Short mmCIF file of C-alpha atoms in Angstrom, two decimals:
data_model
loop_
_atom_site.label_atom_id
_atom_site.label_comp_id
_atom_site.label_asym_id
_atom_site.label_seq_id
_atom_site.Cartn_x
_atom_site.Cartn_y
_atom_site.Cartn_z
CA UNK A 1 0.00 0.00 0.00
CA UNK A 2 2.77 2.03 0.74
CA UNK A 3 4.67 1.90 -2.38
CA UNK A 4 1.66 2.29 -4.37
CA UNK A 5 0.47 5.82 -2.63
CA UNK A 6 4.45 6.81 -3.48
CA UNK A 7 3.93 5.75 -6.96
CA UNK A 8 0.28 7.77 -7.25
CA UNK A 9 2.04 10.80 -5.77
CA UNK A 10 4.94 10.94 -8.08
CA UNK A 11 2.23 10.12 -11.43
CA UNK A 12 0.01 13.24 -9.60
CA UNK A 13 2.93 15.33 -9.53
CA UNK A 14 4.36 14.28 -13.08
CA UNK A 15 0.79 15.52 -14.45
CA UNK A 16 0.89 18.55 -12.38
CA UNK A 17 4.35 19.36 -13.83
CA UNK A 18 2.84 18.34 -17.95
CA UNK A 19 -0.11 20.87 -17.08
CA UNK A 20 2.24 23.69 -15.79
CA UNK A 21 4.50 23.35 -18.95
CA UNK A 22 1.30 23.34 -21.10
CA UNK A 23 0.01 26.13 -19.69
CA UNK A 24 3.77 27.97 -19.85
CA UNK A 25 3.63 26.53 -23.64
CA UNK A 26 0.42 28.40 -24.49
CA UNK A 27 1.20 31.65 -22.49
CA UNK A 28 4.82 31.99 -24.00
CA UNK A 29 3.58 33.38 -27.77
CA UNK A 30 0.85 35.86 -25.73
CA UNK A 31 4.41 36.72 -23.65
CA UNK A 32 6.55 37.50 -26.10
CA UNK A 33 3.80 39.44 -28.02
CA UNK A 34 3.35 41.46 -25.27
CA UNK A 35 7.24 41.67 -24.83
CA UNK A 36 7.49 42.92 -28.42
CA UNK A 37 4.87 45.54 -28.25
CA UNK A 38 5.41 47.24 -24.88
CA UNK A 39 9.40 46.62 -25.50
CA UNK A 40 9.62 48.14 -29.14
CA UNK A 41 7.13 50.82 -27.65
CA UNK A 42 9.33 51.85 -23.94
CA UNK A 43 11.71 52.09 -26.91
CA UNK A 44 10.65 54.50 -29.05
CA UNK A 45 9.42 56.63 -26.54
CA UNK A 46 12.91 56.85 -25.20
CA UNK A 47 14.25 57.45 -28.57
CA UNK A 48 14.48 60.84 -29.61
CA UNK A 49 11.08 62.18 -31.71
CA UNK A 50 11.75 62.70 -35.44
CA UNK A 51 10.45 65.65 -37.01
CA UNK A 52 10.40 64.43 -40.65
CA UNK A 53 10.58 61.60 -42.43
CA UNK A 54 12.91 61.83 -45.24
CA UNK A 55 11.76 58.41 -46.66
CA UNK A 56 8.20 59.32 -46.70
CA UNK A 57 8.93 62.63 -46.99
CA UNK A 58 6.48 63.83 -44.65
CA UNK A 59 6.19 65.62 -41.14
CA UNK A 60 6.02 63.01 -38.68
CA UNK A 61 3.20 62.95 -35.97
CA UNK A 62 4.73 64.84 -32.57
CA UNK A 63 3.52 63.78 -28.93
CA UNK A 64 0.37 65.75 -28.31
CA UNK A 65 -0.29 67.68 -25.76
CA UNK A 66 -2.60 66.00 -23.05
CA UNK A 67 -6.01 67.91 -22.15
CA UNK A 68 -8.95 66.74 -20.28
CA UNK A 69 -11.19 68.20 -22.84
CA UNK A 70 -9.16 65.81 -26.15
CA UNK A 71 -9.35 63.04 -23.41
CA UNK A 72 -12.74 62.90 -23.18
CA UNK A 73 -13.25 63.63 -26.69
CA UNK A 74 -11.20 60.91 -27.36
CA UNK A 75 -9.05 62.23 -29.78
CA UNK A 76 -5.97 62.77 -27.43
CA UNK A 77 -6.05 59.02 -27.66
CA UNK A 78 -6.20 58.75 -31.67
CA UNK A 79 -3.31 61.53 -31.95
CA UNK A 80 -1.37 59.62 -29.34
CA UNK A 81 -1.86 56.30 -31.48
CA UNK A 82 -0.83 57.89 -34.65
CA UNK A 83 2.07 59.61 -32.66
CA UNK A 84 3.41 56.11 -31.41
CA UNK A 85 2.67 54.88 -34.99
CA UNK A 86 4.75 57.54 -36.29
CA UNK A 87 7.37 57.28 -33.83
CA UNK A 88 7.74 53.59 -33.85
CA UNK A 89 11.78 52.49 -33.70
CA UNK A 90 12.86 51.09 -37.17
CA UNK A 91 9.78 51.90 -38.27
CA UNK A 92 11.10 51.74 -41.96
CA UNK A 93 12.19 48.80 -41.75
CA UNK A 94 8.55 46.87 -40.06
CA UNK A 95 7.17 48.65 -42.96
CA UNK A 96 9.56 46.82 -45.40
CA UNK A 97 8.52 43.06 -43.54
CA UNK A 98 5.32 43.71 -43.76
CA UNK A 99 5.36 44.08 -46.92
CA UNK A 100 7.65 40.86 -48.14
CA UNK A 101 5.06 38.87 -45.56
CA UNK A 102 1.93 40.30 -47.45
CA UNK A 103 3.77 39.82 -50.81
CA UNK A 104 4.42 36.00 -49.93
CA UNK A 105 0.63 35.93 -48.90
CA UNK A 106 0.28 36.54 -52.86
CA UNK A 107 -1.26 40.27 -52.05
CA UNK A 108 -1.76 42.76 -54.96
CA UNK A 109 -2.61 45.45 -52.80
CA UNK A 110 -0.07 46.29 -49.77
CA UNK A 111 -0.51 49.42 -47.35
CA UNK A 112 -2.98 52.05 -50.22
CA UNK A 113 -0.23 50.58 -53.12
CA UNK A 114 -1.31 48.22 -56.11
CA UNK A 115 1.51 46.17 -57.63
CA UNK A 116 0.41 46.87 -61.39
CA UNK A 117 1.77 45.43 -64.25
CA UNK A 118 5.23 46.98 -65.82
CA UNK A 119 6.82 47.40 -62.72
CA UNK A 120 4.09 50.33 -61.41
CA UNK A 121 3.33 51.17 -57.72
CA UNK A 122 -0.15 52.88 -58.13
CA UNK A 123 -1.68 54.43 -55.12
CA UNK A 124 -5.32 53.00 -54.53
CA UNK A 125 -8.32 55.59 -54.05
CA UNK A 126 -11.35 54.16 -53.23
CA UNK A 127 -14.83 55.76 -53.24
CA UNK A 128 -15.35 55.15 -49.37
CA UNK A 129 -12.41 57.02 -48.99
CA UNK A 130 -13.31 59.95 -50.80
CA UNK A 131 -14.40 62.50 -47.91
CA UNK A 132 -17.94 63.80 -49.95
CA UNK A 133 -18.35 66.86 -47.82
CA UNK A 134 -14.68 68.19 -48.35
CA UNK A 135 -14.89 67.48 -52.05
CA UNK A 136 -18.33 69.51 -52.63
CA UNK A 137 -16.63 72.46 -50.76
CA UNK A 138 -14.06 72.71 -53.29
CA UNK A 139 -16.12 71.91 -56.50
CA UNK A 140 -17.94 75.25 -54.99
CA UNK A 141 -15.16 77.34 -53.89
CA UNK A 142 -13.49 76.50 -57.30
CA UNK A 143 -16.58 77.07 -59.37
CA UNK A 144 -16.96 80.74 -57.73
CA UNK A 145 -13.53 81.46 -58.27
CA UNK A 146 -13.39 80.72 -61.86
CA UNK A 147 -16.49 82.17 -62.59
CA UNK A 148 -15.68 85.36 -61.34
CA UNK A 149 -12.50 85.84 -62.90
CA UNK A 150 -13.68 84.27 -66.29
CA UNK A 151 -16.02 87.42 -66.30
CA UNK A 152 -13.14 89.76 -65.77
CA UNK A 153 -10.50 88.21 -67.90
CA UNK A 154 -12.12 86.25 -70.50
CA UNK A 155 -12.29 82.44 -70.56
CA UNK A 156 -9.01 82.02 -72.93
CA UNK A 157 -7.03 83.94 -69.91
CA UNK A 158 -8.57 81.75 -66.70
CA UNK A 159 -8.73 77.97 -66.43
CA UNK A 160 -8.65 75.31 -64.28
CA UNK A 161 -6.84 71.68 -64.36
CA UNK A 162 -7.56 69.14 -62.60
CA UNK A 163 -4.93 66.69 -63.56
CA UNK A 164 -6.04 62.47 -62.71
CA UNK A 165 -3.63 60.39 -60.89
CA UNK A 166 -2.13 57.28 -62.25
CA UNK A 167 -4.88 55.12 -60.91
CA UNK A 168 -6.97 56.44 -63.18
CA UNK A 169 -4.70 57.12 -66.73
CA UNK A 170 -3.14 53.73 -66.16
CA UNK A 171 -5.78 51.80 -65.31
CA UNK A 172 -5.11 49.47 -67.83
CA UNK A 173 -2.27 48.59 -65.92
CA UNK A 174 -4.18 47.59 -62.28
CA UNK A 175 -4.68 44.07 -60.85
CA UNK A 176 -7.90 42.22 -62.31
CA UNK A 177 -10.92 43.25 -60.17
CA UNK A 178 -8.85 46.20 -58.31
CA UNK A 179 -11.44 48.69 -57.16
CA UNK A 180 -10.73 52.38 -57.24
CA UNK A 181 -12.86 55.67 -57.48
CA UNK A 182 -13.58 57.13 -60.61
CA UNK A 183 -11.82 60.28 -61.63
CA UNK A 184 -12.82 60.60 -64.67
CA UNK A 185 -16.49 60.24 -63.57
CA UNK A 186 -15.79 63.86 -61.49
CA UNK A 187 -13.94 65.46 -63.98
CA UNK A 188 -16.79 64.85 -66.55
CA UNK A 189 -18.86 66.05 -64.03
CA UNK A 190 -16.99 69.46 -63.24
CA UNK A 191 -16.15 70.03 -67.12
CA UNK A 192 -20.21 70.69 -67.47
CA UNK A 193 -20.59 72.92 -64.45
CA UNK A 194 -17.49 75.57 -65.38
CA UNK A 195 -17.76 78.15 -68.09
CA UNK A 196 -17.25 76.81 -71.06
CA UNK A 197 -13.28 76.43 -72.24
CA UNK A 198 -12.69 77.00 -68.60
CA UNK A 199 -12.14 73.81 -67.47
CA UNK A 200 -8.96 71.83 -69.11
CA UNK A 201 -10.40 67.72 -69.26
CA UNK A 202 -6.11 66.64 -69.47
CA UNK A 203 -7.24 62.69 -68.82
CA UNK A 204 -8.23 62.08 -72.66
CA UNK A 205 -4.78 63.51 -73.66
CA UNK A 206 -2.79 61.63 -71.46
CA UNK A 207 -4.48 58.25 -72.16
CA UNK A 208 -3.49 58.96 -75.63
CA UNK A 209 0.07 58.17 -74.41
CA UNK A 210 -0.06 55.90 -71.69
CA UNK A 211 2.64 53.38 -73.02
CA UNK A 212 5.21 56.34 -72.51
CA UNK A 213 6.56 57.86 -69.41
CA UNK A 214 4.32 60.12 -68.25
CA UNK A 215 4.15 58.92 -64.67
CA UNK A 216 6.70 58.05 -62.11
CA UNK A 217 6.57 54.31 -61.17
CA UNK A 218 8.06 54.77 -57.43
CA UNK A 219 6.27 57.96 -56.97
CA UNK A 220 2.94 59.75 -56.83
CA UNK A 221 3.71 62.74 -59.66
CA UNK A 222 3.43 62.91 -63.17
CA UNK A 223 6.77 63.09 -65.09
CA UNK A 224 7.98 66.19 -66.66
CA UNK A 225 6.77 64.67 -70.05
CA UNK A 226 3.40 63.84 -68.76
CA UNK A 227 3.63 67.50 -67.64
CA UNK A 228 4.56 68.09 -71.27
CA UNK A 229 1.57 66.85 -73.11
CA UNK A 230 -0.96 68.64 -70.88
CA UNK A 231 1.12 72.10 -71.51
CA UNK A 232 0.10 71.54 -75.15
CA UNK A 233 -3.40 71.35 -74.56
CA UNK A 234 -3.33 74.56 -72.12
CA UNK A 235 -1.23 76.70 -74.38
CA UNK A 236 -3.87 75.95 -77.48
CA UNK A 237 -6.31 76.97 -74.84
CA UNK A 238 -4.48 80.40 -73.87
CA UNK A 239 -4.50 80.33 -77.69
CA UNK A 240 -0.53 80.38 -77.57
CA UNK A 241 1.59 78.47 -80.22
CA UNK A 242 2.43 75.66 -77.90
CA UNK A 243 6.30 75.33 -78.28
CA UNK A 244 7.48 72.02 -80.03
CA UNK A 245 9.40 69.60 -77.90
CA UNK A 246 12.21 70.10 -80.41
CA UNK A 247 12.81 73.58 -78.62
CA UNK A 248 13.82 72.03 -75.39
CA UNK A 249 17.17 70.21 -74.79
CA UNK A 250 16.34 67.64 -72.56
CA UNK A 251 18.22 66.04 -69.92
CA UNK A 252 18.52 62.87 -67.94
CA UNK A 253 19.78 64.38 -64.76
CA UNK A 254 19.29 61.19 -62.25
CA UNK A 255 18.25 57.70 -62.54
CA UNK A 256 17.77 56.46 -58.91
CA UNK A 257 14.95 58.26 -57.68
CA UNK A 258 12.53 56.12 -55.62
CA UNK A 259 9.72 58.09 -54.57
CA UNK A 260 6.59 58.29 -52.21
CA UNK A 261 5.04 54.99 -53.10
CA UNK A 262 7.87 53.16 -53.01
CA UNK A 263 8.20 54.64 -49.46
CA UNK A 264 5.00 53.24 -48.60
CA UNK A 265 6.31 49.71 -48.77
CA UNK A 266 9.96 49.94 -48.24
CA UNK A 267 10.92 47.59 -51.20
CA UNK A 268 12.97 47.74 -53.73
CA UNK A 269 10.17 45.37 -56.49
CA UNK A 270 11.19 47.60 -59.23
CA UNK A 271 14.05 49.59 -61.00
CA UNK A 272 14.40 53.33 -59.72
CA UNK A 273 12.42 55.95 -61.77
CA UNK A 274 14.60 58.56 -64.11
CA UNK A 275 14.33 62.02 -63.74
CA UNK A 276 14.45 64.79 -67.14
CA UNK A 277 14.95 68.45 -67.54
CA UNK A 278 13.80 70.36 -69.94
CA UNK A 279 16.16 72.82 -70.79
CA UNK A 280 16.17 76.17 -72.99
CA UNK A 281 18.34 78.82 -74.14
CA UNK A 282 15.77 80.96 -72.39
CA UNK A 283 17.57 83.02 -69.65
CA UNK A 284 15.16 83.32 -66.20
CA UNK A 285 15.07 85.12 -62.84
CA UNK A 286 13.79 82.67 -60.04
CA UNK A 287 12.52 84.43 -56.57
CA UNK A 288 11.17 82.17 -53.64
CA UNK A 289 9.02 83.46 -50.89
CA UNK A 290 9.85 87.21 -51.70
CA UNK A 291 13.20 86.71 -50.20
CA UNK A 292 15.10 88.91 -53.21
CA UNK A 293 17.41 86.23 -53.41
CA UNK A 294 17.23 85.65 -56.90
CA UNK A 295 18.91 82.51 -58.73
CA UNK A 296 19.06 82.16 -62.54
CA UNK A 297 17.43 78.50 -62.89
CA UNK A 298 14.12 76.61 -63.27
CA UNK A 299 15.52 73.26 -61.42
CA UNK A 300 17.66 73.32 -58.06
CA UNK A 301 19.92 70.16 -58.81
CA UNK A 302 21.25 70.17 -55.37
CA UNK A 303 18.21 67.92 -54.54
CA UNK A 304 19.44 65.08 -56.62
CA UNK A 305 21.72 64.20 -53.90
CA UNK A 306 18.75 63.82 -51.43
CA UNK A 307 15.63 60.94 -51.51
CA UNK A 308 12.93 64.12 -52.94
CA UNK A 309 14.41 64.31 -55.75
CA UNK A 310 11.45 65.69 -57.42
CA UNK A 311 12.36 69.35 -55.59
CA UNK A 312 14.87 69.88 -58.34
CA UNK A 313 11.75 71.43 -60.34
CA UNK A 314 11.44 75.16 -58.93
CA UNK A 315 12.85 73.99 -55.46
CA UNK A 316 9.72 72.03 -54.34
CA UNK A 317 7.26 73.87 -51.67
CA UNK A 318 7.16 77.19 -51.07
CA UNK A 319 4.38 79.96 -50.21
CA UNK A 320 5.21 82.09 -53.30
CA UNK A 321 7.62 81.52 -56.65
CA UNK A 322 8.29 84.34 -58.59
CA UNK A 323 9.75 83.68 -61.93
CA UNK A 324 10.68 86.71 -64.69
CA UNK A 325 12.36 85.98 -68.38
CA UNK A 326 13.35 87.98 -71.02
CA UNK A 327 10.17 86.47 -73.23
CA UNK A 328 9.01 89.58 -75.22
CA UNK A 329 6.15 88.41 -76.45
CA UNK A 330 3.04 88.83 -73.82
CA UNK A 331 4.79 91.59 -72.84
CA UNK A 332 1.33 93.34 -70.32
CA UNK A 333 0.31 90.10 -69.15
CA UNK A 334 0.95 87.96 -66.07
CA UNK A 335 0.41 84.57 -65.15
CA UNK A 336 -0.91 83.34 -61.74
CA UNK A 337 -0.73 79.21 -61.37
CA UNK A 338 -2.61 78.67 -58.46
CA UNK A 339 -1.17 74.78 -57.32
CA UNK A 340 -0.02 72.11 -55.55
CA UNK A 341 3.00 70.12 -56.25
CA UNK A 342 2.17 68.45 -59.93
CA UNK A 343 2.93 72.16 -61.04
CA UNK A 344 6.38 72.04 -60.19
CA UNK A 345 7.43 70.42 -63.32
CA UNK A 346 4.79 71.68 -65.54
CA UNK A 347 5.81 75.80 -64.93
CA UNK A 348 8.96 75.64 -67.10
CA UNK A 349 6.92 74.76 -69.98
CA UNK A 350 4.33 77.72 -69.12
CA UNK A 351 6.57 80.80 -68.19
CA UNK A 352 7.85 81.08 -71.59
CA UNK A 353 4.86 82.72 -72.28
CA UNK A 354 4.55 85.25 -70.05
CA UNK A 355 7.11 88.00 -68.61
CA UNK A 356 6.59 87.18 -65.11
CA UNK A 357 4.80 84.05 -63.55
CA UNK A 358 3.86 83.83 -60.03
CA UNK A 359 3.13 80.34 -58.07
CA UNK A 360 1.24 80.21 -54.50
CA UNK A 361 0.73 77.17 -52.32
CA UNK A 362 -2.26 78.03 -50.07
CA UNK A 363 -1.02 75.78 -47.36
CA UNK A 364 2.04 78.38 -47.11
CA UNK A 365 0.27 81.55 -47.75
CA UNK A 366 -2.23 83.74 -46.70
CA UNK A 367 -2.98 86.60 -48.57
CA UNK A 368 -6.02 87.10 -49.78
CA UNK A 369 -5.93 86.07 -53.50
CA UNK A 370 -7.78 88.50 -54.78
CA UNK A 371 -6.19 91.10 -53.14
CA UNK A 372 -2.77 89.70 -54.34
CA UNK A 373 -4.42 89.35 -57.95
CA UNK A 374 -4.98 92.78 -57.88
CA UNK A 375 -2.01 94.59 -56.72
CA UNK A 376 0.24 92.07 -58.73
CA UNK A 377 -2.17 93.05 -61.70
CA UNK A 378 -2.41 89.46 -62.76
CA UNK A 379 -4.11 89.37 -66.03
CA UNK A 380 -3.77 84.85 -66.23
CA UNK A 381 -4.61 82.46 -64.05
CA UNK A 382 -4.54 78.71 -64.21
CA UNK A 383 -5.78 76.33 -61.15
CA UNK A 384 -3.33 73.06 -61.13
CA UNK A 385 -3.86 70.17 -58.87
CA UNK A 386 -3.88 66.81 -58.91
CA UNK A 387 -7.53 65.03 -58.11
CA UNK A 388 -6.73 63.27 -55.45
CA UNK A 389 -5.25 66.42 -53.79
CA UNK A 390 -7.64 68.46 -54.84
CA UNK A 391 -10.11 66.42 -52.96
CA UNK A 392 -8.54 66.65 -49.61
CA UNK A 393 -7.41 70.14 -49.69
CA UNK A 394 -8.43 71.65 -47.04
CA UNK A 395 -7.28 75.09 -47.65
CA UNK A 396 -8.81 76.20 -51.58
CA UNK A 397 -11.59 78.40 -49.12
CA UNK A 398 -8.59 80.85 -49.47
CA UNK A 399 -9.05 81.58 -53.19
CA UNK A 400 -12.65 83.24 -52.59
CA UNK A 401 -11.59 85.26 -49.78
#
């Protein structure tokens, strides 16, 4: 009896020691998830906060300032999320993992970025993401604007362009089935509403040369020839004599530029894009931000050596460009481009036209446009964004004030 109630003891305490280990077993993943998270987290809040993000080249979420009111709100706890996000240590390279893992899981569509055929990275836009409310704010505030001036200045001196993204030109080129919002559908739209010859529809041109390079496959612009072909169709509309491409030398100035979407995913899936200037004979006076520091070029190659590369067109952002030739012809007139960044590369082909051009970003300045319109005595004006930015915008309220 003895020996057997030793024996049941040591089988109890055998099974007691299985169970334990079991239970260790399944509590060791949950540990070590938990080890990650809080670990890579106590670590990045240690870490000093970055400011910008030269790979995305964007302004990085900054630890927000707690207040009882955001609290209860509960966005203090969203901005703190995306701060963290943000703020995460290596973040670049997670965001490169993820990616291969998702890739591996036979994924077309990784983080907002289609893998399309011909080596593209498209960003996606779908129609649940389009914010409705934002969008009919700046149909109207556009609408007004245009209207107004096309009154004053006839509708061969004021237009709008609204140029589509690559989601939409290259469609052709998308996964089977990939869903996106239609651009063209808006455009068609907005085309009705303006004065007539107001409104520059650039989509149908560009489609008519979508086998060429008219968009960057690592980045979210159009290329300086894609820039190019919808110059043409403005200049005809300014009824200018369009100059030939033949009048330009152009340049291949870099060929490893990998831009925003290729930023988005961290990998390197395709062959860095190639970046052209096209140059004239053309002399030119470039001011930024009325600083009267004047330089004597369209493109600022120092940013070559950097990962925005695109900034060698007119220097990327700024509040106000001021650019003055020696173009005679024109010679009372004045051109006002009205923008965000897909104008960068398309002024060079426009200021040849006029003795001075101006440039404004409203997300750097805030003049009142009309007041600036009329003590610059601005007798052009041309509206150039992108659609998807021109959705989002948050700031075109400025051009009716």
């Amino acid at each position: 009896i003895l020996i057997f109630g030793q024996a049941e003891r040591e089988d109890r305490a055998m099974e007691e020691q299985k169970r334990n280990k079991k239970s260790i077993e399944k509590l060791l993943p949950t540990m070590l998830f938990l080890l990650l998270i809080f670990g890579f987290t106590a670590i990045s809040l240690f870490t000093p906060i970055k400011k910008f993000s030269e790979n995305e080249n964007r302004v990085l979420a900054q630890r927000p300032k707690f207040q009882w009111n955001s609290l209860w709100k509960g966005t203090y706890t969203k901005d703190y999320e995306t701060f963290i996000t943000d703020q995460f240590f290596k973040r670049d390279a997670w965001i490169g993992i993820k990616t291969w893992t998702e890739l591996a899981m036979q994924k077309k569509e990784i983080n907002g970025v289609f893998f399309a055929r011909d080596d593209y990275l498209i960003e996606t836009q779908k129609k649940e993401e389009v914010d409705t409310k934002q969008l009919e704010k700046n149909e109207e505030w556009l609408l007004k604007f245009i209207s107004k001036y096309e009154k004053l200045f006839g509708s061969d001196r004021v237009h709008a362009m609204l140029v589509p993204t690559a989601s939409e030109v290259l469609a052709d080129k998308l996964p089977k089935f990939a869903q996106t919002y239609s651009q063209q559908k808006l455009l068609d739209e907005m085309k009705t509403n303006f004065p007539k010859g107001t409104f520059l529809d650039v989509g149908e041109t560009l489609k008519q040369h979508t086998e060429e390079y008219i968009y960057y496959k690592t980045d979210h612009h159009w290329t300086a020839q894609g820039a190019y072909y919808a110059y043409e169709q403005w200049a005809k509309a300014c009824e200018f004599l369009p100059w030939d491409s033949s009048k330009f030398q152009i340049e291949k100035v870099n060929d490893s530029f990998y831009g925003t979407i290729y930023s988005k995913i961290n990998i390197k899936t395709t062959k860095p894009d190639e970046i052209y200037l096209y140059q004239t004979k053309e002399t030119y006076q470039v001011e930024y931000d009325m600083d009267r520091k004047k330089k004597d070029t369209l493109y600022e190659k120092s940013h070559l050596e950097t990962k925005d590369k695109y900034s060698v067109y007119l220097d990327g952002n700024h509040g106000i460009v001021q650019v003055d030739t020696n173009i005679q012809d024109n010679a009372d007139r004045k051109l006002l481009i009205l923008k965000d960044s897909y104008a960068h590369c398309f002024t060079p082909f426009a200021v040849n036209h006029f003795p001075v051009t101006y440039m404004i970003d409203l997300r750097y300045f805030n003049m009142p446009i009309s007041q600036f319109i009329k003590n610059y005595q601005i007798t052009d004006i041309l509206v150039l964004y992108n659609v998807r930015s021109f959705i989002t915008d948050k700031n075109l309220y400025k051009i009716v004030r």
